[in-house]
XYZ file of C-alpha atoms in Angstrom:
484
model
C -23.635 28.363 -28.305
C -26.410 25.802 -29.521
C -29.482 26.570 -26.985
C -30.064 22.893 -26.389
C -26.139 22.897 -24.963
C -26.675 26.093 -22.863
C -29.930 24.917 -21.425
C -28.453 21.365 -20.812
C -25.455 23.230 -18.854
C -27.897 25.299 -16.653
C -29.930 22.162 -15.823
C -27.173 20.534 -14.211
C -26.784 23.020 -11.459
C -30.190 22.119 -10.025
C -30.677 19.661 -7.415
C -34.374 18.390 -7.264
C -36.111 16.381 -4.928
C -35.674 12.619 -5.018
C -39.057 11.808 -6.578
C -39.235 11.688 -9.889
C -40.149 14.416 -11.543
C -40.269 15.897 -15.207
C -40.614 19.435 -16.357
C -39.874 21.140 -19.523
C -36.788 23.384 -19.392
C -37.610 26.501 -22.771
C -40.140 29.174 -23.529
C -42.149 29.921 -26.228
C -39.164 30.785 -28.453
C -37.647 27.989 -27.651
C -37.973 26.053 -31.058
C -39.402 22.325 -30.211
C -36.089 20.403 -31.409
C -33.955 21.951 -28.653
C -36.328 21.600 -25.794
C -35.208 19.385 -22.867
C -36.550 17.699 -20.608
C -34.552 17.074 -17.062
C -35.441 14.472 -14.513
C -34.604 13.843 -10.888
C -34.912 10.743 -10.005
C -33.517 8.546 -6.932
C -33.050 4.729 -7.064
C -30.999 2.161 -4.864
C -27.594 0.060 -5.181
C -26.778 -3.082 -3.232
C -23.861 -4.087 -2.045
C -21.820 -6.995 -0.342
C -18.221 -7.659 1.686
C -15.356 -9.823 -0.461
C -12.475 -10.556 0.584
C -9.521 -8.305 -1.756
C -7.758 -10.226 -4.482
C -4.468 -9.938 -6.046
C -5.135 -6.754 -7.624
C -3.538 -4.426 -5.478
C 0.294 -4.391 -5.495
C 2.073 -3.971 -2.094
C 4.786 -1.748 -3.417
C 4.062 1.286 -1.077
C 6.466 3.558 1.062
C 5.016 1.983 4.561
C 5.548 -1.834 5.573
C 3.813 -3.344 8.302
C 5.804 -5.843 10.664
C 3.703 -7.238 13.342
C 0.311 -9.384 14.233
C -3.354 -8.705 15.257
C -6.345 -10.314 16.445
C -9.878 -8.433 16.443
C -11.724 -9.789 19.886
C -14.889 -10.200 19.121
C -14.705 -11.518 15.326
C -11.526 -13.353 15.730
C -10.374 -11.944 12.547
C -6.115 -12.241 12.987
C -3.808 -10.117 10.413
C 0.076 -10.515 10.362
C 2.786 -9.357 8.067
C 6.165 -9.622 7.491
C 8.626 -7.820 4.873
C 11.226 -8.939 2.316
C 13.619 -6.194 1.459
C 16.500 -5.857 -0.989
C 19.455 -3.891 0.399
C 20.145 -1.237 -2.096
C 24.262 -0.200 -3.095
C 25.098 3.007 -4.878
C 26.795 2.738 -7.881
C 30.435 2.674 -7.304
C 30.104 2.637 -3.481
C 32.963 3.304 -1.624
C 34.654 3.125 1.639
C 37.339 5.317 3.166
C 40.777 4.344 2.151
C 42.689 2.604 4.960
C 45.920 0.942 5.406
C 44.252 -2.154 4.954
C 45.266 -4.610 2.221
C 48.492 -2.681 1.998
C 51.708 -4.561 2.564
C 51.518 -6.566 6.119
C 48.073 -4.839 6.794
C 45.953 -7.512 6.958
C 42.382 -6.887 7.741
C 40.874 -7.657 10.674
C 43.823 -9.734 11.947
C 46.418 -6.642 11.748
C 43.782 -4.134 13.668
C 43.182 -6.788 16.363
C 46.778 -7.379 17.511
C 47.207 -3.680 17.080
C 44.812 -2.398 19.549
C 44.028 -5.662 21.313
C 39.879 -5.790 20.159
C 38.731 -8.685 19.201
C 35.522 -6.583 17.629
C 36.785 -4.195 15.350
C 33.187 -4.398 13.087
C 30.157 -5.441 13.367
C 26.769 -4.997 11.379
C 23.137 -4.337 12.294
C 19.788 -3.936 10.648
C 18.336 -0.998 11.528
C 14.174 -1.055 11.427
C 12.706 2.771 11.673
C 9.168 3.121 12.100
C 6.814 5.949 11.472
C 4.044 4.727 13.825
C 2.166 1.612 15.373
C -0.679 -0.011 15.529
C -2.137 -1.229 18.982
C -0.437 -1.648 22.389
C 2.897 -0.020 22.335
C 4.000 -2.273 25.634
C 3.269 -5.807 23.999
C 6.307 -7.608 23.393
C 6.861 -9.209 19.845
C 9.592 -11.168 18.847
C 11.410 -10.340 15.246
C 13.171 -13.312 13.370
C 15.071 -12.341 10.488
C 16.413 -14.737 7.265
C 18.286 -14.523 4.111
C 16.913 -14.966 0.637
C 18.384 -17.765 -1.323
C 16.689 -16.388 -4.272
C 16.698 -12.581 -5.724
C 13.304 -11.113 -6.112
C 12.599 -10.106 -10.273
C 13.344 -6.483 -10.108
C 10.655 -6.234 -13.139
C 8.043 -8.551 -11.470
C 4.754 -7.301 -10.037
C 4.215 -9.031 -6.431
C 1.110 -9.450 -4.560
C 0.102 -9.541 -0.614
C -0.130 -13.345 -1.428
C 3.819 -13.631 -2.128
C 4.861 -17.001 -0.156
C 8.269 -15.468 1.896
C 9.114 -19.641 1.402
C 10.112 -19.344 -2.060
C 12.822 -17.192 -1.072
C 14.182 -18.141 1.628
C 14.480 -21.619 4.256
C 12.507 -20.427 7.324
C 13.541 -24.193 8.680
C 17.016 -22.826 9.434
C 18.303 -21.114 12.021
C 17.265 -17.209 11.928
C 20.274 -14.977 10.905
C 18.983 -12.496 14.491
C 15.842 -12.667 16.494
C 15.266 -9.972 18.717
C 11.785 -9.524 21.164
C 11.081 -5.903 21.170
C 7.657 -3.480 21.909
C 7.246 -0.257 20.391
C 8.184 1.854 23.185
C 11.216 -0.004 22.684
C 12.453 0.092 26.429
C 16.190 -0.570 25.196
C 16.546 2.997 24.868
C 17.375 5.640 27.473
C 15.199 7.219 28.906
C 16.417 10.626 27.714
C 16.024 9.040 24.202
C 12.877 7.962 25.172
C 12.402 11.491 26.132
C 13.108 13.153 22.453
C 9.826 14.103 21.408
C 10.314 14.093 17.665
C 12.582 11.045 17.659
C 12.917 8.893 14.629
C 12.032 5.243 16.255
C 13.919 1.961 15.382
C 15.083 -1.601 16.234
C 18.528 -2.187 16.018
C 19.135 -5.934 15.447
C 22.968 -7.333 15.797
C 24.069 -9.384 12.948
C 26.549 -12.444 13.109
C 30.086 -11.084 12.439
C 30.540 -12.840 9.870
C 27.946 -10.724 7.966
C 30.044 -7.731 8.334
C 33.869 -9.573 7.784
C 32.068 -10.628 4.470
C 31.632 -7.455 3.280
C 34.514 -5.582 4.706
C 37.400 -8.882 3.857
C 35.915 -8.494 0.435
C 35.955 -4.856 -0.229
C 39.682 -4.285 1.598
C 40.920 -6.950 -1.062
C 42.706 -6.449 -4.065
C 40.314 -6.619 -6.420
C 36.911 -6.311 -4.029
C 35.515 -3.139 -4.991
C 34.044 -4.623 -8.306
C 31.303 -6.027 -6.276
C 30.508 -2.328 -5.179
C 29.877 -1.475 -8.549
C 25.851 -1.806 -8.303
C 22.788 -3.370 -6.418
C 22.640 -6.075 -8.440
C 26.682 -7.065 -8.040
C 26.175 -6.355 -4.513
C 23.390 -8.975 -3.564
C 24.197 -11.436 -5.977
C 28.062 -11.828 -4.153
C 26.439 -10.507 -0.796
C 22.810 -11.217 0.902
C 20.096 -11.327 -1.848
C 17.695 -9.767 0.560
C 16.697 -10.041 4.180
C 12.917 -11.584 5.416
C 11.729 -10.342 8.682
C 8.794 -11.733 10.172
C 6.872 -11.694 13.566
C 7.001 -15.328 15.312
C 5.251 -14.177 19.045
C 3.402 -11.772 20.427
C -0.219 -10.469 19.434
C -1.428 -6.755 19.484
C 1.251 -4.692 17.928
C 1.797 -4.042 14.509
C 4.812 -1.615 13.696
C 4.348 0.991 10.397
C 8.149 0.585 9.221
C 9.418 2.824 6.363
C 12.976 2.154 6.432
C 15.353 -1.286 6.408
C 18.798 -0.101 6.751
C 22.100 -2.571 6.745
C 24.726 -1.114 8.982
C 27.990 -1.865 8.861
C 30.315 -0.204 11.685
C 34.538 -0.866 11.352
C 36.926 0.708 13.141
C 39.981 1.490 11.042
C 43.066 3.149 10.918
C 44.036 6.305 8.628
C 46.488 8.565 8.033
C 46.188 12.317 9.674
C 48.059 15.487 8.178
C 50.613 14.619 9.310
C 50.589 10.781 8.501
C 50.666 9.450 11.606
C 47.652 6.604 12.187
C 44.369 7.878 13.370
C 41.621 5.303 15.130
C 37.807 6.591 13.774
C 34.655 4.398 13.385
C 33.436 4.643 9.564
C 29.094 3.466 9.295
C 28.817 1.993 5.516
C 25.499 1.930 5.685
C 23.716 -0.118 1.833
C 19.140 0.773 2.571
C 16.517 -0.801 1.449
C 14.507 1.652 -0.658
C 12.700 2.991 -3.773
C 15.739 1.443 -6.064
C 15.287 -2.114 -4.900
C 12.274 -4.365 -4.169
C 10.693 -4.340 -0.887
C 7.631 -6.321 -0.184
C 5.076 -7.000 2.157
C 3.896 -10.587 2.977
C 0.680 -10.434 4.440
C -2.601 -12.847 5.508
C -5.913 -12.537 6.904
C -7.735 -15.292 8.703
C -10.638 -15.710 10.842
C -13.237 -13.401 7.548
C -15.705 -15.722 7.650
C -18.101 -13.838 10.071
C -17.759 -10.276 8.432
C -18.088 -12.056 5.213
C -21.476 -13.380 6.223
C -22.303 -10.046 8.434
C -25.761 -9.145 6.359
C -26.409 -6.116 8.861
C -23.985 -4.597 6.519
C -20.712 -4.727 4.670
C -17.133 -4.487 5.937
C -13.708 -2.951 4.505
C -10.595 -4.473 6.295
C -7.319 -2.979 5.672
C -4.319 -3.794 4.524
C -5.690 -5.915 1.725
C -8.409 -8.058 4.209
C -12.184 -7.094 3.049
C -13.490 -4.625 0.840
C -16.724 -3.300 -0.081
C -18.308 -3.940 -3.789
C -21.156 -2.657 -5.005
C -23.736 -3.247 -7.268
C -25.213 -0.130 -9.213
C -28.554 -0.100 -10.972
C -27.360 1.109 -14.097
C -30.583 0.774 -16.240
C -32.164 2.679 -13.250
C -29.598 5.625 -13.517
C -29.665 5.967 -17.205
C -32.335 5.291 -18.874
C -33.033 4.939 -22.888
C -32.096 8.736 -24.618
C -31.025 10.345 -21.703
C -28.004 11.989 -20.569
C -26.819 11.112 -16.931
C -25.772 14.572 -15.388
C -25.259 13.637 -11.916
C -25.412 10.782 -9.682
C -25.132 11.338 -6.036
C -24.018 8.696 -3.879
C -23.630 9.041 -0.087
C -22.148 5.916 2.223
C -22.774 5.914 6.019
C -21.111 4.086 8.723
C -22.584 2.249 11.177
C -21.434 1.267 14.728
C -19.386 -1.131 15.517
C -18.384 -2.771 19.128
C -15.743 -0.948 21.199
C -12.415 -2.216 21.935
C -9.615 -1.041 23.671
C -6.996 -0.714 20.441
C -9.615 -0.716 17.978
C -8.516 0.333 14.148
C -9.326 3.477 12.905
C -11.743 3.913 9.863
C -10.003 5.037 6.642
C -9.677 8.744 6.351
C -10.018 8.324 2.161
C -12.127 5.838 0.006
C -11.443 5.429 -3.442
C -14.411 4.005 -5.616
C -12.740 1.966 -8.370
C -14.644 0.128 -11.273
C -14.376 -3.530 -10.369
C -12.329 -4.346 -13.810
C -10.284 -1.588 -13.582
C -8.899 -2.493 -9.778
C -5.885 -4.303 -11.563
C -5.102 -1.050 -13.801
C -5.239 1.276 -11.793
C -2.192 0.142 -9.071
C -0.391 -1.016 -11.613
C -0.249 2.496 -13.932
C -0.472 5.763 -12.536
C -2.591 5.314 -9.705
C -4.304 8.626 -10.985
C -7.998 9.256 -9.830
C -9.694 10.476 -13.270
C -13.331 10.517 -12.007
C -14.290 8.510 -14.700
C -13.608 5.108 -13.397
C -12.357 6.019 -10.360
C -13.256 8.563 -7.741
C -11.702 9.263 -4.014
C -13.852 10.506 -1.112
C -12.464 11.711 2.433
C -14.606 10.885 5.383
C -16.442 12.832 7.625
C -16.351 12.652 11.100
C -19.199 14.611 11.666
C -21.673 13.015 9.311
C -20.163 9.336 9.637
C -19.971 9.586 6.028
C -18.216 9.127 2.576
C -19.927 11.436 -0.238
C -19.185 10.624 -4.303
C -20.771 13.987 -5.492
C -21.338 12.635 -9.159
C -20.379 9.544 -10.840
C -22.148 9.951 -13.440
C -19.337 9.161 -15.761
C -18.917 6.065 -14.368
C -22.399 5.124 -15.944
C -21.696 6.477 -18.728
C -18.283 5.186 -19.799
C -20.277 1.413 -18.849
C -23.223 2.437 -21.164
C -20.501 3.315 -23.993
C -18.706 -0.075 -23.660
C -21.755 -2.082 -23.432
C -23.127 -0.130 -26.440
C -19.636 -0.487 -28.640
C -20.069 -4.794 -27.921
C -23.476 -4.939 -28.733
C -22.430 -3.222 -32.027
C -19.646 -5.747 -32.365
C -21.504 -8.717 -31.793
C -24.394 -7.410 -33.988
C -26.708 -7.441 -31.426
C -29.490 -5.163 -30.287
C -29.699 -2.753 -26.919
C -32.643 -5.256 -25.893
C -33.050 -7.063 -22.688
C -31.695 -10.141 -25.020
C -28.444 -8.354 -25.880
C -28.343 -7.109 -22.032
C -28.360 -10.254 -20.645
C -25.719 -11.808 -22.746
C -23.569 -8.927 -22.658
C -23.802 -9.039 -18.216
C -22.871 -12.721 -19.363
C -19.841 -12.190 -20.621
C -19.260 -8.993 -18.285
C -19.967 -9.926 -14.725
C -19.104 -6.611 -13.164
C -19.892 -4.197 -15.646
C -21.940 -2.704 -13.032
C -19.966 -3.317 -10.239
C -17.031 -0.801 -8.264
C -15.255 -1.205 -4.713
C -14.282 0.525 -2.208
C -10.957 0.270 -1.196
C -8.955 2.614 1.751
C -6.532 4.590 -0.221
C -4.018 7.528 0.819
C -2.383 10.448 -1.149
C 1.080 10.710 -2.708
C 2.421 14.622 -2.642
C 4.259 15.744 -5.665
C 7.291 18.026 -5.047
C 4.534 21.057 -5.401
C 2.500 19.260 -2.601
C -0.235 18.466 -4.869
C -1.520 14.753 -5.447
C 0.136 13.238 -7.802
C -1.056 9.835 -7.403
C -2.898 7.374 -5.121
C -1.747 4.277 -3.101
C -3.447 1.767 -1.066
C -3.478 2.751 2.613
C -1.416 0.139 4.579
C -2.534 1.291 8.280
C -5.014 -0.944 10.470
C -8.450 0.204 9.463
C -11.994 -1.281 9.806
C -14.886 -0.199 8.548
C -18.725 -1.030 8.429
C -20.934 0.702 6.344
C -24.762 0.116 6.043
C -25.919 -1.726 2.957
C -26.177 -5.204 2.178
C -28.184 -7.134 -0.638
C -31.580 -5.128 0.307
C -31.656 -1.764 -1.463
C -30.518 0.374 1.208
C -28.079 2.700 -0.513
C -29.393 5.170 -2.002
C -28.256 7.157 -5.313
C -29.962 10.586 -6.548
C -29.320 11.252 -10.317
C -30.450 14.025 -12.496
C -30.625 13.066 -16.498
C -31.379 14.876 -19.296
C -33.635 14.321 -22.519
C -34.151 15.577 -25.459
């Protein structure tokens, strides 16, 4: 091993004190080309609140249905979701005596056993968890799409739920619910690892639709796929939140029931009455969207005490590192230490939590990141779980960061012909606004089948966040460098 590479490699496992300091690594055998010199230095980032952009897709496993307004900013979030309804390929129902010779559905099950509700259909809402006060009542309006959503299109929290749908007409259901969900028993109530849902009735006709059709001669062609299925079916469902303020629900799962009771033929071929549940979900195979919107930013945006994160998809944290302070001319950056604190924020009585994992994200590379992989390579991006205990989020060394930003300011310069000069600086921070500039945005963990992370998605749950900073140099960043 080259001694310059060796000593380089022991250097970086020393930590010295913030001022800076240089001192010459290498004896006396040491031959004078492969000395280095290591310095410690510490220097200071700013950093300000914007408001998050349309870089961040809202394709994630969790769906928030609900509104909420902060008390003592006024800040109010509310979401809704569009979801597709998904149909296995070549979906099938039980075979009945219907659509056989004088067995007519419904009419021939209705004079039969004198019902005049032989099917119906619901959509079934399950929820994970909630946000807020578990009593307040909402109300739940839900619509059909007039339009399919591009199975190959990339949707933002921006999308306009108006472009698929008439929200002038009359809702399809409406239903005023709370979390709890009083509807239930008690004794389901009482289940202590229950799944929790809203069931919301649909008109009949939703369900004759799709049971008339399917019980026809020729109706199971438009079983054949998703696709078939909500182009001669519903196109999608919108549910939104019209009243009620305090509750938002964490859905992650949209199910379209459909119940019949039917007649079919035992052992012995004698009719049998059952219930059949065709039930067609809303899930990974088919779009499903959240629509969401912040007002009321303004003050937060202003806040200089500090800066603010907001989630889902309200504020976020960027900041500003002093990259010609980190790095400096014919050095190597080894480390740069970079510790965020909290600071205190007014009380409330359903107040959201702070993120439990930050992910530091080159500004320019927001976009790319939730649109590929959404793999952390600690490069560009870099993930850091809080602590309770300190109030803090710790980045143990982005140092890569720096230097992948000194490599593609170096490889323009060289492009444009221009020199590494405080001329060719300024026109390349010109043309490259945030070349110096990450976020912070809340993220959470995907588990691979191993239970290892395998990628990283934005974190949908209420949070709020204020961490110190601001436009004064207040954060501070330790680095250790190396020069030859």
């Amino acid at each position: 091993m080259n001694i310059r590479t060796a000593i380089c490699s022991l250097a970086v496992l020393f930590m010295i004190s913030c001022d800076e300091d240089t001192s010459s690594l290498g004896g006396s055998i040491t031959p004078e080309s492969d000395r280095i010199t290591v310095i410690s230095d510490s220097c200071f980032a700013t950093s300000r609140t914007i408001l998050a952009d349309d870089s961040i897709l809202i394709m994630t496993p969790q769906y928030n249905l609900g509104r909420y307004t902060e008390q003592y900013s006024g800040a109010t979030y509310q979401s809704g979701i569009i979801t597709q309804i998904n149909c296995p390929e070549n979906y099938t129902l039980p075979d009945s005596v219907y659509g056989l010779e004088q067995f007519h559905f419904p009419q021939w099950f209705i004079d039969k056993v004198g019902s005049a509700d032989p099917y119906y259909a619901n959509l079934r809402l399950y929820y994970s968890g909630y946000f807020g006060d578990p009593e307040n009542d909402i109300r739940i309006e839900v619509f059909p799409l007039d339009r399919m959503i591009d199975a190959g299109g990339r949707y933002y929290p921006s999308i306009d739920p108006a472009e698929y749908c008439d929200l002038s007409a009359k809702p399809l259901a409406t239903m005023t619910i709370s979390a709890i969900n009083y509807q239930n028993s008690d004794s389901v109530l009482a289940i202590v690892n229950r799944y929790p849902d809203i069931q919301m009735r649909l008109p009949d006709s939703v369900a004759t639709k799709i049971l008339e059709t399917y019980y026809s001669p020729d109706g199971k062609q438009y079983f054949a796929d998703a696709a078939t299925f909500m182009e001669h079916f519903y196109k999608g469902f919108y549910i939104r939140c019209t009243h009620g303020d305090g509750t938002v629900l964490y859905i992650d799962r949209i199910t379209l029931e459909v119940n019949i009771k039917t007649i079919m033929t035992d052992d012995d071929g004698d009719p049998e009455y059952c219930s059949v549940l065709a039930e067609f979900n809303g899930n990974s195979a088919v779009m499903q969207l959240n629509c969401m919107s912040w007002t009321g930013l303004e003050s937060q945006l202003a806040d200089a005490s500090g800066t603010w994160i907001r989630s889902p998809f309200g504020l976020v944290t960027e900041i500003t590192l002093p990259m010609d302070r980190m790095k400096k001319e014919s050095t190597l950056l080894n480390e740069a230490f970079l510790c965020l604190s909290s600071a205190n924020t007014p009380s409330a009585t359903y107040k959201p939590s702070v993120p439990a994992v930050l992910a530091l994200i080159r500004k320019d590379c927001v976009r790319d990141f939730f649109t590929g992989n959404n793999n952390v390579d600690n490069t560009e991006s870099y993930v850091s779980a809080y602590s309770s205990k300190l109030g803090t989020y710790t980045f143990s060394n982005i140092a890569a960061l720096v230097e992948r930003a000194y490599s593609d300011r170096d490889k323009w310069l060289e492009e444009k012909g221009m020199e590494a000069d405080e001329a060719g600086r300024q026109a390349y921070a010109a043309e490259h606004p945030n070349w110096d500039k990450a976020v912070l945005i809340p993220v959470r963990s995907k588990l691979s089948s191993t239970g290892t992370v395998s990628s990283y998605q934005p974190d949908m749950s209420m949070h709020q966040l204020k961490l110190i900073g601001g436009a004064s140099d207040s954060i501070k960043i330790k680095t250790i460098s190396s020069q030859f």
